Short mmCIF file of C-alpha atoms and ligand atoms in Angstrom, two decimals:
data_model
loop_
_atom_site.label_atom_id
_atom_site.label_comp_id
_atom_site.label_asym_id
_atom_site.label_seq_id
_atom_site.Cartn_x
_atom_site.Cartn_y
_atom_site.Cartn_z
CA UNK R 22 96.09 -3.01 -27.52
CA UNK R 23 93.60 -4.54 -30.05
CA UNK R 24 90.03 -4.43 -28.83
CA UNK R 25 88.44 -7.85 -28.48
CA UNK R 26 85.30 -8.81 -30.44
CA UNK R 27 82.11 -8.15 -28.59
CA UNK R 28 78.43 -8.86 -29.35
CA UNK R 29 76.41 -6.28 -31.33
CA UNK R 30 73.49 -6.35 -28.87
CA UNK R 31 72.75 -5.92 -25.15
CA UNK R 32 70.25 -7.88 -23.17
CA UNK R 33 66.84 -6.41 -22.19
CA UNK R 34 64.94 -9.54 -20.92
CA UNK R 35 66.20 -12.78 -19.31
CA UNK R 36 64.76 -16.24 -18.78
CA UNK R 37 66.10 -18.28 -15.85
CA UNK R 38 67.49 -21.69 -16.50
CA UNK R 39 67.97 -24.43 -13.95
CA UNK R 40 70.92 -26.59 -13.05
CA UNK R 41 70.29 -30.21 -11.96
CA UNK R 42 72.22 -33.10 -10.41
CA UNK R 43 73.61 -36.06 -12.14
CA UNK R 44 71.30 -38.32 -10.27
CA UNK R 45 68.24 -36.34 -11.47
CA UNK R 46 69.42 -36.43 -14.99
CA UNK R 47 70.01 -40.17 -14.90
CA UNK R 48 66.37 -40.68 -14.00
CA UNK R 49 64.97 -38.18 -16.42
CA UNK R 50 66.99 -39.64 -19.27
CA UNK R 51 65.89 -43.05 -18.50
CA UNK R 52 62.19 -42.03 -18.24
CA UNK R 53 62.65 -40.38 -21.67
CA UNK R 54 63.82 -43.69 -23.12
CA UNK R 55 67.16 -42.11 -23.94
CA UNK R 56 65.58 -40.00 -26.61
CA UNK R 57 66.73 -36.37 -26.06
CA UNK R 58 63.58 -35.02 -27.86
CA UNK R 59 61.49 -36.57 -25.06
CA UNK R 60 63.06 -34.64 -22.23
CA UNK R 61 61.15 -31.86 -20.63
CA UNK R 62 63.01 -28.58 -21.42
CA UNK R 63 62.97 -27.79 -17.73
CA UNK R 64 65.40 -30.71 -17.30
CA UNK R 65 67.84 -29.16 -19.68
CA UNK R 66 70.38 -26.39 -18.52
CA UNK R 67 71.79 -25.51 -21.89
CA UNK R 68 69.64 -26.43 -24.84
CA UNK R 69 71.49 -26.94 -28.13
CA UNK R 70 69.00 -29.32 -29.58
CA UNK R 71 68.29 -26.91 -32.32
CA UNK R 72 68.58 -23.31 -33.39
CA UNK R 73 65.07 -23.55 -34.87
CA UNK R 74 62.51 -21.15 -33.39
CA UNK R 75 64.71 -20.87 -30.27
CA UNK R 76 66.38 -17.60 -30.99
CA UNK R 77 65.72 -14.29 -29.14
CA UNK R 78 63.63 -11.75 -31.06
CA UNK R 79 64.70 -8.17 -30.90
CA UNK R 80 62.86 -5.23 -29.27
CA UNK R 81 61.76 -4.12 -32.72
CA UNK R 82 60.29 -7.60 -33.49
CA UNK R 83 58.48 -7.69 -30.12
CA UNK R 84 57.00 -4.33 -30.85
CA UNK R 85 55.72 -5.52 -34.14
CA UNK R 86 53.65 -8.15 -32.40
CA UNK R 87 51.42 -5.50 -31.05
CA UNK R 88 50.87 -4.20 -34.59
CA UNK R 89 49.85 -7.47 -36.10
CA UNK R 90 46.67 -7.32 -38.30
CA UNK R 91 44.72 -10.54 -37.65
CA UNK R 92 42.29 -10.15 -40.49
CA UNK R 93 41.50 -13.48 -42.19
CA UNK R 94 42.12 -12.10 -45.67
CA UNK R 95 44.36 -9.31 -46.99
CA UNK R 96 45.87 -8.48 -43.68
CA UNK R 97 48.38 -5.54 -43.42
CA UNK R 98 50.83 -8.08 -41.83
CA UNK R 99 50.66 -10.19 -44.97
CA UNK R 100 51.69 -7.13 -47.09
CA UNK R 101 54.52 -6.29 -44.65
CA UNK R 102 55.81 -9.85 -45.26
CA UNK R 103 55.30 -9.55 -48.98
CA UNK R 104 57.34 -6.38 -49.12
CA UNK R 105 60.14 -7.82 -47.06
CA UNK R 106 60.32 -10.90 -49.32
CA UNK R 107 60.35 -8.56 -52.42
CA UNK R 108 62.94 -6.17 -51.08
CA UNK R 109 65.32 -8.76 -49.61
CA UNK R 110 64.80 -11.87 -51.76
CA UNK R 111 63.26 -10.27 -54.88
CA UNK R 112 60.47 -12.84 -55.32
CA UNK R 113 57.13 -11.46 -56.59
CA UNK R 114 54.98 -14.38 -55.38
CA UNK R 115 54.88 -15.89 -51.98
CA UNK R 116 52.74 -18.01 -49.58
CA UNK R 117 53.07 -18.05 -45.75
CA UNK R 118 53.17 -21.47 -44.26
CA UNK R 119 53.37 -22.49 -40.51
CA UNK R 120 57.03 -23.68 -40.85
CA UNK R 121 59.63 -24.92 -43.34
CA UNK R 122 58.38 -28.52 -43.76
CA UNK R 123 54.92 -27.15 -44.48
CA UNK R 124 56.41 -25.08 -47.35
CA UNK R 125 58.02 -28.27 -48.59
CA UNK R 126 54.68 -30.14 -48.38
CA UNK R 127 52.87 -27.48 -50.42
CA UNK R 128 55.49 -26.94 -53.04
CA UNK R 129 56.37 -30.59 -53.43
CA UNK R 130 52.62 -31.44 -53.86
CA UNK R 131 52.82 -29.42 -57.08
CA UNK R 132 56.28 -30.44 -58.26
CA UNK R 133 56.94 -34.08 -57.29
CA UNK R 134 55.36 -37.25 -58.34
CA UNK R 135 56.18 -40.96 -57.73
CA UNK R 136 59.36 -42.09 -59.45
CA UNK R 137 60.94 -38.58 -59.59
CA UNK R 138 64.54 -37.90 -58.69
CA UNK R 139 65.59 -34.73 -56.83
CA UNK R 140 69.32 -34.14 -56.97
CA UNK R 141 70.71 -31.80 -54.31
CA UNK R 142 73.41 -31.11 -51.76
CA UNK R 143 72.50 -33.28 -48.66
CA UNK R 144 68.61 -33.01 -48.34
CA UNK R 145 67.52 -32.00 -44.92
CA UNK R 146 65.62 -34.78 -42.95
CA UNK R 147 62.12 -33.22 -43.48
CA UNK R 148 62.92 -32.54 -47.15
CA UNK R 149 64.01 -36.06 -47.71
CA UNK R 150 60.91 -37.22 -45.75
CA UNK R 151 58.67 -35.22 -48.01
CA UNK R 152 60.38 -36.58 -51.16
CA UNK R 153 60.40 -40.18 -50.07
CA UNK R 154 56.83 -40.01 -48.82
CA UNK R 155 55.89 -39.21 -52.48
CA UNK R 156 57.87 -42.37 -53.51
CA UNK R 157 60.52 -40.17 -55.18
CA UNK R 158 64.22 -40.30 -54.65
CA UNK R 159 66.55 -37.74 -52.89
CA UNK R 160 69.80 -38.06 -54.78
CA UNK R 161 72.72 -36.62 -52.79
CA UNK R 162 75.35 -34.91 -55.00
CA UNK R 163 77.32 -33.18 -52.31
CA UNK R 164 81.19 -32.98 -52.70
CA UNK R 165 82.94 -36.13 -51.17
CA UNK R 166 85.05 -33.91 -49.01
CA UNK R 167 82.06 -33.11 -46.83
CA UNK R 168 82.27 -36.69 -45.59
CA UNK R 169 85.68 -36.20 -44.05
CA UNK R 170 85.33 -34.08 -40.89
CA UNK R 171 88.98 -33.19 -40.89
CA UNK R 172 89.23 -31.58 -44.27
CA UNK R 173 89.11 -27.82 -44.00
CA UNK R 174 87.35 -26.19 -46.95
CA UNK R 175 85.65 -22.83 -47.28
CA UNK R 176 82.53 -24.19 -49.12
CA UNK R 177 82.10 -27.69 -47.81
CA UNK R 178 78.40 -27.59 -48.48
CA UNK R 179 78.82 -27.51 -52.25
CA UNK R 180 77.32 -29.64 -54.88
CA UNK R 181 79.80 -31.69 -56.91
CA UNK R 182 78.93 -30.25 -60.20
CA UNK R 183 80.31 -33.32 -62.01
CA UNK R 184 78.07 -35.70 -60.05
CA UNK R 185 75.12 -33.29 -60.76
CA UNK R 186 75.89 -33.20 -64.43
CA UNK R 187 76.17 -37.03 -64.56
CA UNK R 188 72.92 -37.45 -62.73
CA UNK R 189 71.17 -34.99 -65.19
CA UNK R 190 72.56 -36.80 -68.14
CA UNK R 191 71.21 -40.08 -66.84
CA UNK R 192 67.98 -39.03 -65.29
CA UNK R 193 66.87 -35.59 -66.60
CA UNK R 194 63.52 -36.75 -67.70
CA UNK R 195 62.72 -37.70 -64.07
CA UNK R 196 64.07 -34.64 -62.49
CA UNK R 197 61.42 -31.92 -61.73
CA UNK R 198 64.03 -29.47 -60.15
CA UNK R 199 67.46 -29.29 -58.62
CA UNK R 200 67.63 -28.54 -54.94
CA UNK R 201 70.18 -26.11 -53.28
CA UNK R 202 70.26 -26.13 -49.50
CA UNK R 203 71.84 -23.13 -47.98
CA UNK R 204 73.65 -23.61 -45.69
CA UNK R 205 74.09 -27.40 -46.00
CA UNK R 206 72.63 -28.28 -42.58
CA UNK R 207 73.28 -32.05 -42.80
CA UNK R 208 76.92 -31.68 -43.88
CA UNK R 209 77.49 -29.41 -40.86
CA UNK R 210 76.09 -26.09 -41.57
CA UNK R 211 78.58 -25.71 -44.35
CA UNK R 212 78.06 -23.00 -46.95
CA UNK R 213 77.64 -23.14 -50.77
CA UNK R 214 79.69 -20.75 -52.89
CA UNK R 215 78.23 -18.42 -55.32
CA UNK R 216 80.37 -20.15 -57.91
CA UNK R 217 78.60 -23.44 -57.12
CA UNK R 218 75.18 -21.73 -57.25
CA UNK R 219 76.01 -20.37 -60.64
CA UNK R 220 77.15 -23.83 -61.80
CA UNK R 221 73.97 -25.46 -60.63
CA UNK R 222 71.95 -22.76 -62.47
CA UNK R 223 73.95 -23.45 -65.61
CA UNK R 224 73.24 -27.18 -65.54
CA UNK R 225 69.63 -26.54 -64.76
CA UNK R 226 69.42 -24.18 -67.80
CA UNK R 227 71.00 -26.77 -70.05
CA UNK R 228 68.28 -29.27 -69.08
CA UNK R 229 65.56 -26.74 -68.80
CA UNK R 230 64.84 -27.48 -65.10
CA UNK R 231 64.02 -25.35 -62.13
CA UNK R 232 66.27 -24.57 -59.15
CA UNK R 233 64.59 -24.58 -55.74
CA UNK R 234 66.53 -23.27 -52.74
CA UNK R 235 65.91 -24.86 -49.32
CA UNK R 236 66.71 -21.53 -47.66
CA UNK R 237 66.60 -22.02 -43.80
CA UNK R 238 70.04 -20.37 -43.37
CA UNK R 239 70.52 -18.31 -46.54
CA UNK R 240 71.80 -15.27 -44.60
CA UNK R 241 74.54 -17.27 -42.84
CA UNK R 242 75.47 -18.62 -46.23
CA UNK R 243 75.73 -15.05 -47.60
CA UNK R 244 78.02 -14.16 -44.66
CA UNK R 245 80.38 -17.01 -45.60
CA UNK R 246 80.36 -15.89 -49.31
CA UNK R 247 81.18 -12.30 -48.12
CA UNK R 248 84.06 -13.47 -45.77
CA UNK R 249 85.40 -16.34 -47.90
CA UNK R 250 84.70 -15.94 -51.69
CA UNK R 251 86.81 -13.75 -53.79
CA UNK R 252 84.99 -10.76 -55.30
CA UNK R 253 82.33 -10.51 -52.52
CA UNK R 254 84.34 -8.96 -49.67
CA UNK R 255 83.02 -5.41 -50.40
CA UNK R 256 79.47 -6.35 -51.10
CA UNK R 257 76.76 -6.09 -48.41
CA UNK R 258 74.98 -9.15 -47.19
CA UNK R 259 71.83 -7.92 -48.81
CA UNK R 260 73.49 -7.55 -52.17
CA UNK R 261 74.83 -11.15 -51.87
CA UNK R 262 71.48 -12.51 -50.94
CA UNK R 263 69.87 -10.73 -53.97
CA UNK R 264 72.52 -12.33 -56.22
CA UNK R 265 72.03 -15.83 -54.70
CA UNK R 266 68.29 -15.68 -55.44
CA UNK R 267 68.72 -14.28 -58.88
CA UNK R 268 69.57 -17.94 -59.71
CA UNK R 269 66.52 -19.47 -58.14
CA UNK R 270 63.04 -20.26 -59.47
CA UNK R 271 61.60 -20.81 -56.08
CA UNK R 272 62.48 -21.23 -52.44
CA UNK R 273 61.15 -22.81 -49.34
CA UNK R 274 61.93 -21.16 -46.07
CA UNK R 275 62.00 -22.21 -42.44
CA UNK R 276 61.64 -18.68 -40.90
CA UNK R 277 62.54 -20.26 -37.50
CA UNK R 278 66.11 -20.08 -38.62
CA UNK R 279 67.45 -16.93 -40.35
CA UNK R 280 64.23 -14.94 -40.05
CA UNK R 281 64.67 -15.23 -36.24
CA UNK R 282 61.09 -15.95 -35.39
CA UNK R 283 59.67 -18.72 -33.09
CA UNK R 284 57.34 -20.06 -35.75
CA UNK R 285 56.72 -19.48 -39.44
CA UNK R 286 57.86 -20.21 -43.00
CA UNK R 287 57.04 -19.52 -46.47
CA UNK R 288 57.32 -20.42 -50.21
CA UNK R 289 58.40 -17.83 -52.71
CA UNK R 290 58.63 -18.02 -56.44
CA UNK R 291 59.10 -15.95 -59.58
CA UNK R 292 56.60 -17.99 -61.49
CA UNK R 293 52.97 -17.07 -61.47
CA UNK R 294 51.76 -20.47 -62.70
CA UNK R 295 53.66 -22.30 -60.01
CA UNK R 296 52.32 -19.85 -57.38
CA UNK R 297 48.73 -20.45 -58.50
CA UNK R 298 49.06 -24.21 -58.43
CA UNK R 299 50.62 -24.05 -54.98
CA UNK R 300 47.78 -21.83 -53.68
CA UNK R 301 45.34 -24.70 -53.82
CA UNK R 302 47.55 -26.91 -51.62
CA UNK R 303 48.33 -24.05 -49.28
CA UNK R 304 44.61 -23.48 -48.73
CA UNK R 305 44.14 -27.17 -48.19
CA UNK R 306 47.08 -27.79 -45.80
CA UNK R 307 47.92 -24.46 -44.25
CA UNK R 308 45.37 -21.79 -44.48
CA UNK R 309 44.11 -18.99 -46.74
CA UNK R 310 46.84 -17.65 -49.01
CA UNK R 311 47.30 -14.36 -46.90
CA UNK R 312 48.11 -16.07 -43.65
CA UNK R 313 48.90 -19.80 -44.41
CA UNK R 314 49.03 -20.93 -40.77
CA UNK R 315 50.66 -17.92 -39.37
CA UNK R 316 49.22 -15.09 -37.16
CA UNK R 317 49.39 -11.57 -38.45
CA UNK R 318 51.69 -10.70 -35.54
CA UNK R 319 54.10 -13.41 -36.41
CA UNK R 320 54.20 -12.35 -40.08
CA UNK R 321 55.07 -8.86 -38.85
CA UNK R 322 57.95 -10.16 -36.67
CA UNK R 323 59.10 -12.23 -39.59
CA UNK R 324 59.30 -9.29 -41.89
CA UNK R 325 61.52 -7.41 -39.41
CA UNK R 326 63.45 -10.62 -38.72
CA UNK R 327 64.39 -11.02 -42.43
CA UNK R 328 65.75 -7.46 -42.39
CA UNK R 329 67.70 -7.92 -39.16
CA UNK R 330 68.92 -11.42 -40.14
CA UNK R 331 70.58 -10.00 -43.27
CA UNK R 332 72.65 -7.36 -41.46
CA UNK R 333 76.42 -8.10 -41.28
CA UNK R 334 76.79 -6.94 -37.54
CA UNK R 335 74.21 -9.51 -36.37
CA UNK R 336 75.61 -12.37 -38.60
CA UNK R 337 79.17 -11.62 -37.40
CA UNK R 338 78.15 -11.82 -33.74
CA UNK R 339 76.33 -15.11 -34.38
CA UNK R 340 78.88 -16.95 -36.40
CA UNK R 341 81.75 -15.79 -34.26
CA UNK R 342 80.05 -17.39 -31.27
CA UNK R 343 79.85 -20.78 -33.08
CA UNK R 344 83.57 -20.29 -34.10
CA UNK R 345 84.34 -19.56 -30.34
CA UNK R 346 82.94 -22.92 -29.34
CA UNK R 347 84.93 -24.54 -32.19
CA UNK R 348 88.16 -23.03 -30.94
CA UNK R 349 87.61 -24.28 -27.42
CA UNK R 350 87.18 -27.81 -28.80
CA UNK R 351 90.33 -27.30 -30.74
CA UNK R 352 92.12 -26.61 -27.48
CA UNK R 353 90.82 -29.85 -26.04
CA UNK R 354 91.53 -31.92 -29.25
CA UNK R 355 87.93 -32.84 -29.79
CA UNK R 356 87.24 -33.71 -33.50
CA UNK R 357 84.30 -31.88 -35.15
CA UNK R 358 83.25 -31.17 -38.69
CA UNK R 359 85.75 -28.46 -40.01
CA UNK R 360 85.53 -25.65 -40.36
CA UNK R 361 82.92 -24.56 -37.72
CA UNK R 362 79.53 -24.23 -39.35
CA UNK R 363 77.15 -21.25 -39.39
CA UNK R 364 74.76 -22.35 -36.78
CA UNK R 365 76.30 -25.44 -35.01
CA UNK R 366 79.31 -27.54 -34.13
CA UNK R 367 79.03 -31.10 -35.34
CA UNK R 368 81.16 -33.44 -33.14
CA UNK R 369 82.64 -36.41 -34.97
CA UNK R 370 81.11 -39.20 -32.75
CA UNK R 371 82.74 -42.06 -34.73
CA UNK R 372 86.04 -40.60 -33.85
CA UNK R 373 85.26 -39.72 -30.23
CA UNK R 374 83.44 -42.95 -29.33
CA UNK R 375 85.38 -45.35 -31.61
CA UNK R 376 84.67 -48.25 -29.17
CA UNK R 377 80.90 -47.98 -29.73
CA UNK R 378 79.74 -50.03 -32.70
CA UNK R 379 77.86 -48.22 -35.54
CA UNK R 380 74.80 -50.40 -34.95
CA UNK R 381 74.72 -49.01 -31.37
CA UNK R 382 74.56 -45.32 -32.50
CA UNK R 383 77.71 -43.59 -31.27
CA UNK R 384 76.40 -40.03 -31.84
CA UNK R 385 73.29 -40.77 -29.76
CA UNK R 386 75.50 -42.29 -27.12
CA UNK R 387 77.62 -39.17 -27.05
CA UNK R 388 74.47 -37.01 -26.80
CA UNK R 389 73.19 -38.96 -23.83
CA UNK R 390 76.73 -38.81 -22.13
CA UNK R 391 76.91 -34.99 -22.65
CA UNK R 392 73.42 -34.52 -21.16
CA UNK R 393 74.18 -36.75 -18.16
CA UNK R 394 77.48 -34.80 -17.60
CA UNK R 395 76.13 -31.29 -17.49
CA UNK R 396 72.52 -31.01 -18.60
CA UNK R 397 73.53 -29.95 -22.08
CA UNK R 398 71.24 -31.19 -24.88
CA UNK R 399 72.51 -31.76 -28.42
CA UNK R 400 70.99 -33.87 -31.14
CA UNK R 401 72.13 -36.95 -33.10
CA UNK R 402 72.76 -36.43 -36.82
CA UNK R 403 73.63 -40.01 -37.72
CA UNK R 404 72.17 -43.53 -38.26
CA UNK R 405 69.05 -42.94 -36.24
CA UNK R 406 68.17 -39.76 -38.26
CA UNK R 407 69.08 -41.50 -41.46
CA UNK R 408 66.06 -43.82 -41.14
CA UNK R 409 65.84 -47.14 -42.87
CA UNK R 410 66.00 -47.57 -46.64
CA UNK R 411 62.47 -47.11 -48.02
CA UNK R 412 62.85 -50.28 -50.11
CA UNK R 413 64.93 -52.82 -48.20
CA UNK R 414 63.97 -51.49 -44.71
CA UNK R 415 67.50 -51.95 -43.61
CA UNK R 416 69.20 -49.30 -41.31
CA UNK R 417 71.01 -46.76 -43.37
CA UNK R 418 74.56 -45.90 -41.97
CA UNK R 419 75.63 -42.58 -43.43
CA UNK R 420 79.27 -41.72 -43.78
CA UNK R 421 79.01 -39.06 -41.02
CA UNK R 422 77.83 -39.90 -37.49
CA UNK R 423 77.62 -36.58 -35.72
CA UNK R 424 76.39 -34.95 -32.51
CA UNK R 425 75.13 -31.49 -33.49
CA UNK R 426 75.31 -28.66 -30.96
CA UNK R 427 73.13 -26.01 -32.50
CA UNK R 428 73.52 -22.47 -31.08
CA UNK R 429 70.23 -20.56 -30.79
CA UNK R 430 70.51 -16.96 -32.08
CA UNK R 431 71.20 -14.14 -29.57
CA UNK R 432 70.36 -16.48 -26.69
CA UNK R 433 73.37 -17.78 -24.84
CA UNK R 434 76.69 -16.08 -23.82
CA UNK R 435 80.21 -17.36 -24.25
CA UNK R 436 80.24 -18.54 -20.66
CA UNK R 437 77.65 -21.01 -21.71
CA UNK R 438 79.90 -22.06 -24.55
CA UNK R 439 82.77 -22.52 -22.08
CA UNK R 440 80.61 -24.84 -19.96
CA UNK R 441 79.55 -26.86 -23.04
CA UNK R 442 83.17 -27.29 -24.10
CA UNK R 443 84.27 -28.28 -20.61
CA UNK R 444 81.47 -30.92 -20.29
CA UNK R 445 82.46 -32.35 -23.59
CA UNK R 446 86.08 -32.46 -22.53
CA UNK R 447 85.06 -34.55 -19.45
CA UNK R 448 83.22 -36.99 -21.66
CA UNK R 449 86.18 -36.98 -24.11
CA UNK R 450 88.65 -37.80 -21.28
CA UNK R 451 86.76 -41.02 -20.38
CA UNK R 452 85.90 -41.86 -23.96
CA UNK R 453 87.91 -45.23 -23.96
CA UNK R 454 85.71 -46.52 -21.14
CA UNK R 455 82.48 -45.96 -23.10
CA UNK R 456 82.04 -49.19 -25.13
CA UNK R 457 78.38 -49.69 -25.31
CA UNK R 458 75.60 -47.71 -26.98
CA UNK R 459 71.82 -48.29 -27.51
CA UNK R 460 69.37 -50.37 -29.34
CA UNK R 461 66.01 -49.36 -30.72
CA UNK R 462 63.00 -50.59 -28.92
CA UNK R 463 60.25 -48.80 -30.89
CA UNK R 464 60.28 -46.57 -33.92
CA UNK R 465 58.04 -45.00 -36.62
CA UNK R 466 58.65 -45.70 -40.40
CA UNK R 467 59.67 -42.11 -41.31
CA UNK R 468 61.57 -39.54 -39.33
CA UNK R 469 61.81 -41.96 -36.46
CA UNK R 470 64.38 -39.89 -34.55
CA UNK R 471 61.75 -37.53 -33.09
CA UNK R 472 59.90 -40.42 -31.28
CA UNK R 473 62.20 -43.40 -31.10
CA UNK R 474 62.54 -45.37 -27.83
CA UNK R 475 66.04 -46.76 -27.05
CA UNK R 476 67.51 -48.91 -24.26
CA UNK R 477 71.02 -49.35 -23.19
CA UNK R 478 73.05 -52.26 -24.64
CA UNK R 479 73.98 -54.43 -21.60
C1 PLP J 519 64.76 -26.63 -40.41
C2 PLP J 519 64.90 -26.90 -41.85
C3 PLP J 519 63.82 -27.35 -42.63
C4 PLP J 519 62.45 -27.59 -42.08
O1 PLP J 519 61.93 -26.41 -41.41
P1 PLP J 519 60.97 -26.49 -40.20
O2 PLP J 519 60.64 -25.07 -39.93
O3 PLP J 519 61.68 -27.20 -39.11
O4 PLP J 519 59.79 -27.34 -40.56
C5 PLP J 519 64.09 -27.57 -43.90
N1 PLP J 519 65.34 -27.46 -44.47
C6 PLP J 519 66.46 -27.15 -43.77
C7 PLP J 519 67.81 -26.98 -44.33
C8 PLP J 519 66.30 -26.82 -42.39
O5 PLP J 519 67.27 -26.47 -41.66
#
């Protein structure tokens, strides 16, 4: 008999979670104005809102917390982080920041000015926010296939190199750098191939531009390269990661993802001049250059997390759990962005709730229904998240309208995944009866999804 796959860890510490009744959830959801971000976490049974900062640290990471050096300047912990970034990512210069968007804020303060154009594969919401806040344009050049959830491609997060080349031919003078997001979160946690990364580098070289990696899930991306791209099957994750970053000038990192810490981030670069310019903004916005908004203990845990996060055994356990949930949904016929992503399953809400008009936010509606069904919290990746057009102020309706179920690292078991899938099936079975969604009562001008208030359409 073939042995089944099993997790490459055992559990040393647990945190109780609480079930609730449907009546309780109806009240809590209404009190939260139907915004899942506004729910108390105690009201959530299985929390798939995000995999950001919600993972379980290892015993080794926890032990490093005790060894943190909290010196203001020149802390040992800073040098631990520096060494991990040099060894694993091969960047000579880095700046700690309190999280990924802070790294974007600091780096973009140096690189982006009004009127610039930043081509990339589906800019993440905070990335787009930081670009548009500077009155620049985030130009999406992702392959068109990413917009069809039912096409199964190994590297559905790729740039369309033809679109990128055309954009450069037209706007090169306005482009400060090309962005590579690994994995492509917005398109469904879909990876970018090494071939594509090389192609982006070649175009950047032709126009003498920099390449910046938005790196939150770089290790998951490397796992997909190893398991899906020809020529990489016998390379280690760490070798693949090194090759990926050999094509980069700089990176921003949300360490809350693939460095498996609860808080933290950084900028890394190969260029001394860029580093020096970024230092000023880091000191202004984040903190002195050897801590940048992080505690010494957290820098220690981050250094270990970078190492653990780039081990094959860990990545295999993680990504197979996401796949497991995907296979359950296949059994039930529930459509999601194919193939299963690295960190999440993205349910195709337009297909599931086809009776709910786009203007009434089907993905948000599905998210509320799933919460009411079983206390499972996902997040809308659709028209609410897409914000309004900065110029016309009209609602933007992106091609994809998804409910994302992000799986925290090393946190839930496959029994939890079974419950999530069953809850979704119950909602799916009554989908035809769901005909009304939500309208917006109150919103902010940028990144409105975090704080938006909604009411049911009557
Ligand atoms: C999470 C994320 C960010 C922002 O990082 P935070 O730590 O949440 O500020 C940027 N880009 C991508 C692709 C992300 O997934």
